[in-house]
Amino acid sequence: MNKKQYNNIIEHSLQYDCKDTTNSLDTARIVFNNMGVALPKGTIKEVYDTVATNDYMGWRHCNFEKAKEAANNGIAAMGINQDRIVVLSAEDTEQSVAQTASVLTLTDNTPAVAVANLQYYIYNYDCTTCTTCTSPYVPTNDRYLYELKTTFGFSEEVANLIRTLYYKVECVFFSENNITKAWKCARMLSEFVYDADNVIDKWDDVAGSVADADNRETYFINTLGYTNQQYTILSNALIDQHRIAGETGQIIDFCHMQYSIAARLAYTLNKDGFKSNLGTGIYTGNYGLYTDEEISYLAGWLGDAVLTNIYGVGTTLFGNDDYMSDLDAENIYRLIIQDNSSITAINLYYSQLTNCCNRADTFLQYISYSTVQEKVFYELVDAQLYSCLHDASEQGEIFMTQYYLNLINDEQYHWDTIKSHYPNTYDFLKSLNDRRATMQHY
């Protein structure tokens, strides 16, 4: 992340999550948690003694200048002794952080008394000292771990196995950039549900593939270091959560969200398949060709809004679980492509959700409602009207040509058609326009 994003996490944590903390250690835990970084358990002396071993997670000892440089580059940094801990913020006039007993910005003019007896540590996200990382990593007070259990409904054991995946990918693929590692994590988690079918590899073609059904278990065990038992537990839990989310519509479909993130990242990295790049419209049964970006949208909100259940016949199957999954996926994707790690993006996103700024509000900061409505209207109504308009014009039927042209320009006709034939999509559009955190029935 850059220093503005780094300071934003600190400022947001202090303003919303640290209001009830009574000491600097609790404050530091919350701030670093929102960055996806763990502190050791215990008292401040125990934390100090643990990081002083220079062998706890990614924390490494450094001097004053290195700590200042790290914070100014958006890397987690702290000053600590046996009695005190401070989070080091970045020096940024546009996105400064108010100095407190728990937060300090290092500058050339920092008073000596403010840093007396402090030892400095920075967090090495890339874990470049690792050659193999096979033991589970379960961070302390991790926001994502909390969301996995409370929002997605996973058990603590499964949540730990999911959270560990990101650490393992960091270790094994430390030389790759954040976006590529984020794509690997999202695609691996989604492949348990969204993999090749018997017709075409439509899932892989849109989102790429890391470890498909033929080699997935081997990949998780030999490359990432999971045990056979852990792999089985993870596989069963992800498939079950996907099923329960679809049946109840009350929780976010985790694998669907991960697949949507993977598809958007695959588009960004050009890891989507040949057919996807052609934009043939092969997956929809609808009219027209699609841009490469629109194909990636079809893996998320656009697909749920316009793809019908039987190859162009029937209605759309857009549920509340899809609504939450699709909006969260797009919002998290937008943070990842700002060069945030998956964990930083996820922690930052969920820590910022409030009643005043929910997932719909955030989504509409990236994609305007008019864009969403235009794409949905075209797919479900206009494409067929344009086809009819073309045929009528070719046959010289002036009356019918004008008739179809009038319908194309009639917004109420679009709304009536969608409400009548695609009620779930109608609910999606209305809920998004009303900035609902969950999809409502209209």
Short mmCIF file of C-alpha atoms in Angstrom, two decimals:
data_model
loop_
_atom_site.label_atom_id
_atom_site.label_comp_id
_atom_site.label_asym_id
_atom_site.label_seq_id
_atom_site.Cartn_x
_atom_site.Cartn_y
_atom_site.Cartn_z
CA MET A 1 0.00 0.00 0.00
CA ASN A 2 1.12 3.60 -0.36
CA LYS A 3 1.62 5.95 2.58
CA LYS A 4 -1.77 7.65 2.16
CA GLN A 5 -3.55 4.30 2.39
CA TYR A 6 -1.30 3.33 5.31
CA ASN A 7 -2.16 6.52 7.22
CA ASN A 8 -5.82 6.12 6.31
CA ILE A 9 -5.93 2.71 8.02
CA ILE A 10 -4.32 4.19 11.14
CA GLU A 11 -6.63 7.22 11.19
CA HIS A 12 -9.74 5.12 10.58
CA SER A 13 -8.72 2.64 13.29
CA LEU A 14 -8.18 5.41 15.84
CA GLN A 15 -11.45 7.09 14.96
CA TYR A 16 -13.73 4.05 14.91
CA ASP A 17 -12.11 0.93 16.37
CA CYS A 18 -9.90 2.28 19.15
CA LYS A 19 -12.38 4.54 20.94
CA ASP A 20 -12.62 2.19 23.92
CA THR A 21 -8.98 1.10 24.17
CA THR A 22 -7.23 2.00 27.41
CA ASN A 23 -3.58 1.37 26.54
CA SER A 24 -1.17 1.66 23.64
CA LEU A 25 -0.81 -2.12 23.19
CA ASP A 26 -4.53 -2.63 22.55
CA THR A 27 -4.49 0.31 20.14
CA ALA A 28 -1.48 -1.08 18.28
CA ARG A 29 -3.10 -4.51 18.02
CA ILE A 30 -6.22 -3.05 16.41
CA VAL A 31 -4.29 -0.84 13.99
CA PHE A 32 -1.98 -3.64 12.86
CA ASN A 33 -4.93 -6.05 12.73
CA ASN A 34 -6.63 -3.75 10.23
CA MET A 35 -3.46 -3.88 8.16
CA GLY A 36 -3.48 -7.68 8.23
CA VAL A 37 -0.43 -7.82 10.51
CA ALA A 38 -0.15 -9.83 13.74
CA LEU A 39 1.41 -8.89 17.06
CA PRO A 40 2.43 -11.60 19.54
CA LYS A 41 0.07 -12.47 22.38
CA GLY A 42 0.70 -11.35 25.92
CA THR A 43 1.69 -8.25 27.85
CA ILE A 44 3.76 -5.51 26.33
CA LYS A 45 6.90 -7.00 27.89
CA GLU A 46 6.03 -10.39 26.38
CA VAL A 47 5.42 -8.76 23.01
CA TYR A 48 8.77 -6.95 23.27
CA ASP A 49 10.63 -10.13 24.22
CA THR A 50 9.01 -12.09 21.38
CA VAL A 51 9.74 -9.65 18.57
CA ALA A 52 13.25 -9.15 19.96
CA THR A 53 14.02 -12.73 18.91
CA ASN A 54 13.75 -11.43 15.32
CA ASP A 55 11.91 -14.64 14.51
CA TYR A 56 8.22 -13.77 14.92
CA MET A 57 6.24 -13.73 11.67
CA GLY A 58 7.52 -10.95 9.43
CA TRP A 59 8.70 -8.56 12.18
CA ARG A 60 12.38 -7.62 11.82
CA HIS A 61 14.52 -5.27 13.87
CA CYS A 62 15.83 -2.10 12.21
CA ASN A 63 17.21 1.34 13.03
CA PHE A 64 15.46 4.73 13.24
CA GLU A 65 16.04 5.60 9.57
CA LYS A 66 14.81 2.26 8.25
CA ALA A 67 11.68 2.47 10.40
CA LYS A 68 10.95 5.97 9.13
CA GLU A 69 11.53 4.89 5.55
CA ALA A 70 9.26 1.85 5.94
CA ALA A 71 6.36 3.86 7.37
CA ASN A 72 6.74 6.43 4.60
CA ASN A 73 6.45 3.59 2.08
CA GLY A 74 3.29 2.14 3.63
CA ILE A 75 4.99 -0.73 5.46
CA ALA A 76 3.89 -1.59 9.00
CA ALA A 77 6.41 -0.22 11.49
CA MET A 78 6.55 0.26 15.25
CA GLY A 79 8.68 1.47 18.10
CA ILE A 80 8.63 -0.62 21.27
CA ASN A 81 10.30 -1.17 24.63
CA GLN A 82 9.26 -3.13 27.71
CA ASP A 83 6.82 -0.44 28.82
CA ARG A 84 5.60 1.25 25.65
CA ILE A 85 4.61 0.63 22.03
CA VAL A 86 3.85 3.14 19.29
CA VAL A 87 2.58 2.65 15.76
CA LEU A 88 4.74 4.60 13.34
CA SER A 89 2.69 6.65 10.87
CA ALA A 90 3.90 8.07 7.58
CA GLU A 91 5.05 11.64 7.10
CA ASP A 92 2.42 13.02 4.71
CA THR A 93 1.07 16.57 4.75
CA GLU A 94 -2.04 15.57 2.76
CA GLN A 95 -2.96 12.54 4.88
CA SER A 96 -1.34 13.18 8.23
CA VAL A 97 -2.23 11.33 11.43
CA ALA A 98 -2.75 13.14 14.71
CA GLN A 99 0.05 12.28 17.11
CA THR A 100 -0.99 10.46 20.29
CA ALA A 101 0.66 8.35 22.95
CA SER A 102 0.06 5.38 20.65
CA VAL A 103 0.97 6.86 17.24
CA LEU A 104 4.15 8.66 16.25
CA THR A 105 5.48 10.06 12.98
CA LEU A 106 9.26 9.93 12.75
CA THR A 107 10.86 13.01 11.26
CA ASP A 108 14.26 14.63 11.45
CA ASN A 109 12.78 16.96 14.05
CA THR A 110 11.29 14.29 16.31
CA PRO A 111 12.27 15.15 19.92
CA ALA A 112 14.64 12.71 21.52
CA VAL A 113 12.32 12.31 24.50
CA ALA A 114 9.56 11.00 22.21
CA VAL A 115 11.70 8.06 21.05
CA ALA A 116 13.75 7.44 24.15
CA ASN A 117 14.67 3.76 24.60
CA LEU A 118 12.52 2.61 21.68
CA GLN A 119 13.57 -0.31 19.50
CA TYR A 120 12.26 -0.28 15.93
CA TYR A 121 10.68 -3.08 13.94
CA ILE A 122 9.16 -3.27 10.46
CA TYR A 123 6.96 -5.96 8.99
CA ASN A 124 8.35 -7.85 6.00
CA TYR A 125 5.20 -8.76 4.03
CA ASP A 126 7.12 -10.66 1.38
CA CYS A 127 8.57 -13.14 3.87
CA THR A 128 11.68 -13.36 1.68
CA THR A 129 13.60 -15.23 4.37
CA CYS A 130 11.32 -18.25 3.92
CA THR A 131 12.09 -21.08 1.56
CA THR A 132 9.23 -23.31 2.65
CA CYS A 133 6.38 -22.41 4.97
CA THR A 134 4.37 -25.45 5.87
CA SER A 135 3.20 -24.71 9.41
CA PRO A 136 -0.14 -22.96 9.83
CA TYR A 137 -0.16 -19.22 10.39
CA VAL A 138 -3.02 -17.90 12.50
CA PRO A 139 -2.64 -14.16 13.16
CA THR A 140 -3.67 -12.62 16.44
CA ASN A 141 -6.78 -10.39 16.44
CA ASP A 142 -7.03 -10.57 12.66
CA ARG A 143 -10.00 -8.76 11.10
CA TYR A 144 -10.28 -11.19 8.21
CA LEU A 145 -10.28 -14.13 10.62
CA TYR A 146 -13.14 -12.43 12.46
CA GLU A 147 -15.09 -11.89 9.22
CA LEU A 148 -14.55 -15.49 8.11
CA LYS A 149 -16.19 -16.70 11.32
CA THR A 150 -18.94 -14.13 11.91
CA THR A 151 -19.84 -12.93 8.42
CA PHE A 152 -19.23 -16.05 6.33
CA GLY A 153 -20.08 -18.59 9.03
CA PHE A 154 -16.95 -20.73 8.96
CA SER A 155 -15.76 -22.61 12.04
CA GLU A 156 -12.59 -21.39 13.70
CA GLU A 157 -10.68 -24.36 12.28
CA VAL A 158 -11.78 -23.64 8.72
CA ALA A 159 -11.27 -19.90 9.12
CA ASN A 160 -7.70 -20.60 10.20
CA LEU A 161 -7.12 -22.84 7.18
CA ILE A 162 -8.43 -20.16 4.81
CA ARG A 163 -6.44 -17.40 6.48
CA THR A 164 -3.30 -19.55 6.37
CA LEU A 165 -3.58 -19.83 2.59
CA TYR A 166 -2.65 -16.16 2.17
CA TYR A 167 0.43 -16.58 4.34
CA LYS A 168 1.52 -19.67 2.44
CA VAL A 169 1.12 -17.89 -0.90
CA GLU A 170 3.16 -14.97 0.45
CA CYS A 171 5.93 -17.37 1.39
CA VAL A 172 5.96 -19.61 -1.68
CA PHE A 173 5.45 -16.84 -4.25
CA PHE A 174 7.22 -13.99 -2.43
CA SER A 175 8.82 -12.67 -5.64
CA GLU A 176 5.47 -12.07 -7.36
CA ASN A 177 3.56 -8.81 -7.08
CA ASN A 178 0.57 -8.28 -4.80
CA ILE A 179 -2.00 -8.45 -7.59
CA THR A 180 -0.73 -11.82 -8.85
CA LYS A 181 -0.66 -13.27 -5.33
CA ALA A 182 -4.16 -11.94 -4.71
CA TRP A 183 -5.38 -13.59 -7.91
CA LYS A 184 -3.83 -16.92 -6.88
CA CYS A 185 -5.54 -16.84 -3.48
CA ALA A 186 -8.94 -15.85 -4.85
CA ARG A 187 -8.85 -18.38 -7.67
CA MET A 188 -7.63 -21.26 -5.50
CA LEU A 189 -10.41 -20.66 -2.97
CA SER A 190 -13.06 -20.38 -5.69
CA GLU A 191 -11.92 -23.41 -7.70
CA PHE A 192 -13.47 -25.77 -5.15
CA VAL A 193 -16.85 -24.67 -6.53
CA TYR A 194 -16.18 -22.85 -9.82
CA ASP A 195 -14.15 -25.24 -11.95
CA ALA A 196 -14.38 -26.85 -15.40
CA ASP A 197 -17.75 -28.29 -16.43
CA ASN A 198 -18.60 -30.93 -19.01
CA VAL A 199 -19.16 -28.48 -21.89
CA ILE A 200 -16.40 -25.86 -21.86
CA ASP A 201 -13.94 -24.57 -19.31
CA LYS A 202 -16.05 -21.44 -18.87
CA TRP A 203 -14.92 -20.86 -15.28
CA ASP A 204 -11.22 -21.13 -16.10
CA ASP A 205 -11.63 -19.19 -19.32
CA VAL A 206 -12.96 -16.15 -17.46
CA ALA A 207 -10.88 -16.32 -14.27
CA GLY A 208 -7.86 -18.44 -15.20
CA SER A 209 -6.76 -21.49 -13.24
CA VAL A 210 -4.21 -22.22 -10.54
CA ALA A 211 -5.06 -25.71 -9.33
CA ASP A 212 -8.00 -27.34 -11.11
CA ALA A 213 -9.73 -30.57 -10.17
CA ASP A 214 -7.09 -32.84 -11.70
CA ASN A 215 -4.24 -31.56 -9.53
CA ARG A 216 -5.82 -29.45 -6.81
CA GLU A 217 -5.24 -31.76 -3.85
CA THR A 218 -1.65 -32.43 -4.93
CA TYR A 219 -1.06 -28.70 -5.32
CA PHE A 220 -2.44 -27.86 -1.87
CA ILE A 221 -0.38 -30.59 -0.22
CA ASN A 222 2.91 -30.55 -2.13
CA THR A 223 3.17 -26.87 -3.06
CA LEU A 224 1.36 -25.12 -0.21
CA GLY A 225 2.04 -27.58 2.58
CA TYR A 226 -1.48 -28.50 3.75
CA THR A 227 -2.04 -32.00 5.10
CA ASN A 228 -4.49 -34.41 3.46
CA GLN A 229 -6.87 -33.92 6.37
CA GLN A 230 -6.67 -30.13 6.20
CA TYR A 231 -7.34 -30.21 2.47
CA THR A 232 -10.43 -32.37 2.95
CA ILE A 233 -11.77 -30.14 5.73
CA LEU A 234 -11.21 -27.01 3.65
CA SER A 235 -12.78 -28.51 0.52
CA ASN A 236 -15.91 -29.73 2.29
CA ALA A 237 -16.37 -26.47 4.18
CA LEU A 238 -16.11 -24.24 1.10
CA ILE A 239 -18.57 -26.37 -0.87
CA ASP A 240 -21.00 -26.48 2.08
CA GLN A 241 -20.83 -22.72 2.64
CA HIS A 242 -21.60 -22.11 -1.03
CA ARG A 243 -24.64 -24.40 -0.80
CA ILE A 244 -25.94 -22.87 2.43
CA ALA A 245 -25.51 -19.32 1.13
CA GLY A 246 -27.53 -20.17 -1.97
CA GLU A 247 -30.26 -21.96 -0.01
CA THR A 248 -30.74 -19.30 2.67
CA GLY A 249 -29.72 -16.11 0.86
CA GLN A 250 -28.75 -14.71 4.24
CA ILE A 251 -24.96 -14.88 4.12
CA ILE A 252 -22.35 -13.87 1.56
CA ASP A 253 -21.44 -16.68 -0.82
CA PHE A 254 -17.71 -16.86 -0.08
CA CYS A 255 -16.64 -18.87 -3.14
CA HIS A 256 -18.77 -16.73 -5.42
CA MET A 257 -17.12 -13.61 -4.02
CA GLN A 258 -13.67 -15.13 -4.47
CA TYR A 259 -14.46 -16.17 -8.04
CA SER A 260 -15.66 -12.67 -8.90
CA ILE A 261 -12.46 -11.20 -7.43
CA ALA A 262 -10.38 -13.73 -9.36
CA ALA A 263 -12.14 -12.92 -12.63
CA ARG A 264 -11.58 -9.19 -12.24
CA LEU A 265 -7.92 -9.76 -11.35
CA ALA A 266 -7.50 -12.22 -14.24
CA TYR A 267 -8.78 -9.51 -16.58
CA THR A 268 -6.31 -7.03 -15.06
CA LEU A 269 -3.40 -9.48 -15.33
CA ASN A 270 -4.49 -10.86 -18.72
CA LYS A 271 -4.76 -14.34 -17.22
CA ASP A 272 -8.24 -14.93 -18.61
CA GLY A 273 -8.59 -17.36 -21.47
CA PHE A 274 -8.56 -17.08 -25.25
CA LYS A 275 -12.35 -17.25 -25.64
CA SER A 276 -12.78 -14.59 -22.99
CA ASN A 277 -10.44 -12.26 -24.87
CA LEU A 278 -12.45 -12.83 -28.04
CA GLY A 279 -15.54 -11.56 -26.24
CA THR A 280 -17.84 -13.87 -28.19
CA GLY A 281 -20.82 -13.79 -25.80
CA ILE A 282 -20.62 -17.58 -25.72
CA TYR A 283 -21.62 -17.79 -22.05
CA THR A 284 -24.81 -15.76 -22.16
CA GLY A 285 -27.14 -16.93 -24.86
CA ASN A 286 -27.91 -13.22 -25.35
CA TYR A 287 -27.15 -10.90 -28.24
CA GLY A 288 -24.00 -9.05 -29.14
CA LEU A 289 -20.30 -9.25 -28.38
CA TYR A 290 -18.59 -8.29 -25.13
CA THR A 291 -15.45 -6.44 -24.28
CA ASP A 292 -12.81 -8.21 -22.22
CA GLU A 293 -13.79 -6.13 -19.20
CA GLU A 294 -17.48 -6.96 -19.62
CA ILE A 295 -16.59 -10.66 -19.61
CA SER A 296 -15.03 -10.13 -16.18
CA TYR A 297 -18.19 -8.31 -15.05
CA LEU A 298 -20.20 -11.34 -16.14
CA ALA A 299 -18.45 -13.34 -13.43
CA GLY A 300 -20.02 -11.03 -10.85
CA TRP A 301 -22.84 -8.50 -10.77
CA LEU A 302 -23.51 -8.32 -14.52
CA GLY A 303 -23.70 -12.07 -14.93
CA ASP A 304 -26.09 -12.49 -12.02
CA ALA A 305 -28.21 -9.65 -13.40
CA VAL A 306 -28.51 -10.82 -17.02
CA LEU A 307 -27.69 -14.54 -17.33
CA THR A 308 -30.82 -16.66 -17.40
CA ASN A 309 -31.12 -20.10 -15.92
CA ILE A 310 -31.53 -22.01 -19.20
CA TYR A 311 -29.36 -20.56 -21.99
CA GLY A 312 -31.38 -17.43 -22.63
CA VAL A 313 -34.72 -18.95 -21.60
CA GLY A 314 -36.33 -18.32 -18.22
CA THR A 315 -35.41 -15.73 -15.64
CA THR A 316 -32.31 -14.62 -13.77
CA LEU A 317 -31.41 -16.16 -10.42
CA PHE A 318 -30.04 -13.11 -8.61
CA GLY A 319 -30.28 -13.63 -4.83
CA ASN A 320 -29.25 -11.63 -1.80
CA ASP A 321 -26.20 -13.87 -1.33
CA ASP A 322 -25.11 -12.92 -4.86
CA TYR A 323 -25.83 -9.24 -4.25
CA MET A 324 -23.55 -9.10 -1.21
CA SER A 325 -20.90 -11.27 -2.87
CA ASP A 326 -20.82 -9.26 -6.08
CA LEU A 327 -20.60 -5.84 -4.47
CA ASP A 328 -17.96 -6.93 -1.94
CA ALA A 329 -15.91 -8.58 -4.70
CA GLU A 330 -15.82 -5.44 -6.83
CA ASN A 331 -15.01 -3.25 -3.83
CA ILE A 332 -12.17 -5.49 -2.64
CA TYR A 333 -10.82 -5.80 -6.19
CA ARG A 334 -10.58 -2.01 -6.44
CA LEU A 335 -8.41 -1.92 -3.31
CA ILE A 336 -6.19 -4.77 -4.49
CA ILE A 337 -5.37 -3.08 -7.80
CA GLN A 338 -4.07 -0.11 -5.79
CA ASP A 339 -1.22 -2.53 -4.93
CA ASN A 340 -2.62 -3.65 -1.59
CA SER A 341 -2.16 -7.25 -0.53
CA SER A 342 -5.35 -9.32 -0.30
CA ILE A 343 -5.32 -9.16 3.48
CA THR A 344 -4.74 -5.41 3.61
CA ALA A 345 -7.54 -4.86 1.08
CA ILE A 346 -9.99 -7.16 2.88
CA ASN A 347 -9.21 -5.78 6.32
CA LEU A 348 -9.42 -2.21 5.12
CA TYR A 349 -12.68 -2.80 3.30
CA TYR A 350 -14.57 -4.53 6.10
CA SER A 351 -13.23 -2.16 8.75
CA GLN A 352 -14.64 0.80 6.79
CA LEU A 353 -18.16 -0.58 6.27
CA THR A 354 -20.72 1.35 8.31
CA ASN A 355 -24.42 2.13 8.14
CA CYS A 356 -23.46 5.44 6.55
CA CYS A 357 -21.11 3.86 4.01
CA ASN A 358 -22.24 0.34 3.15
CA ARG A 359 -21.22 -2.00 0.33
CA ALA A 360 -23.60 -0.34 -2.16
CA ASP A 361 -22.28 3.14 -1.36
CA THR A 362 -18.72 1.91 -1.89
CA PHE A 363 -19.57 0.06 -5.11
CA LEU A 364 -21.16 3.15 -6.63
CA GLN A 365 -17.94 5.08 -6.05
CA TYR A 366 -16.34 2.80 -8.63
CA ILE A 367 -19.16 1.98 -11.07
CA SER A 368 -21.95 4.49 -11.57
CA TYR A 369 -25.55 3.40 -11.28
CA SER A 370 -26.23 4.69 -14.79
CA THR A 371 -23.53 2.34 -16.13
CA VAL A 372 -25.07 -0.63 -14.34
CA GLN A 373 -28.58 0.21 -15.53
CA GLU A 374 -27.44 0.78 -19.10
CA LYS A 375 -25.65 -2.58 -19.31
CA VAL A 376 -28.55 -4.49 -17.77
CA PHE A 377 -31.16 -2.74 -19.92
CA TYR A 378 -29.17 -3.52 -23.05
CA GLU A 379 -28.69 -7.21 -22.23
CA LEU A 380 -32.24 -7.96 -21.14
CA VAL A 381 -34.27 -5.62 -23.37
CA ASP A 382 -32.39 -3.55 -25.92
CA ALA A 383 -30.36 -6.29 -27.60
CA GLN A 384 -33.51 -8.02 -28.81
CA LEU A 385 -35.17 -4.72 -29.72
CA TYR A 386 -32.18 -3.69 -31.81
CA SER A 387 -32.30 -7.02 -33.59
CA CYS A 388 -35.99 -6.54 -34.36
CA LEU A 389 -35.34 -2.93 -35.39
CA HIS A 390 -32.66 -4.07 -37.82
CA ASP A 391 -34.92 -6.73 -39.36
CA ALA A 392 -37.83 -4.29 -39.73
CA SER A 393 -35.57 -1.68 -41.31
CA GLU A 394 -34.08 -4.22 -43.72
CA GLN A 395 -37.58 -5.25 -44.80
CA GLY A 396 -38.68 -1.64 -45.26
CA GLU A 397 -41.38 -1.85 -42.57
CA ILE A 398 -41.52 1.82 -41.59
CA PHE A 399 -44.24 1.43 -38.96
CA MET A 400 -42.50 -1.43 -37.14
CA THR A 401 -39.15 0.34 -37.41
CA GLN A 402 -40.58 3.35 -35.59
CA TYR A 403 -42.35 1.06 -33.11
CA TYR A 404 -39.13 -0.64 -32.03
CA LEU A 405 -37.28 2.67 -31.98
CA ASN A 406 -39.91 4.09 -29.64
CA LEU A 407 -39.56 1.10 -27.32
CA ILE A 408 -35.79 1.49 -27.22
CA ASN A 409 -36.28 5.06 -26.00
CA ASP A 410 -39.07 4.18 -23.56
CA GLU A 411 -37.52 3.76 -20.09
CA GLN A 412 -40.79 2.72 -18.47
CA TYR A 413 -41.10 -0.12 -20.98
CA HIS A 414 -37.68 -1.34 -19.87
CA TRP A 415 -38.66 -1.27 -16.21
CA ASP A 416 -41.98 -3.02 -16.87
CA THR A 417 -40.28 -5.73 -18.95
CA ILE A 418 -37.59 -6.41 -16.36
CA LYS A 419 -40.03 -6.43 -13.45
CA SER A 420 -42.32 -8.82 -15.32
CA HIS A 421 -39.75 -11.23 -16.77
CA TYR A 422 -36.68 -10.78 -14.52
CA PRO A 423 -37.98 -9.87 -11.02
CA ASN A 424 -34.73 -10.72 -9.27
CA THR A 425 -32.80 -8.35 -11.52
CA TYR A 426 -35.46 -5.70 -10.91
CA ASP A 427 -34.85 -6.07 -7.17
CA PHE A 428 -31.09 -5.80 -7.74
CA LEU A 429 -31.37 -2.55 -9.70
CA LYS A 430 -33.78 -0.98 -7.25
CA SER A 431 -31.73 -2.07 -4.21
CA LEU A 432 -28.53 -0.71 -5.70
CA ASN A 433 -30.18 2.58 -6.65
CA ASP A 434 -31.50 2.87 -3.09
CA ARG A 435 -28.00 2.05 -1.80
CA ARG A 436 -29.12 -0.96 0.20
CA ALA A 437 -26.55 -3.07 2.05
CA THR A 438 -28.68 -6.14 1.28
CA MET A 439 -31.04 -6.81 -1.61
CA GLN A 440 -34.67 -6.00 -0.91
CA HIS A 441 -37.85 -7.17 -2.65
CA TYR A 442 -39.77 -4.47 -4.51
#
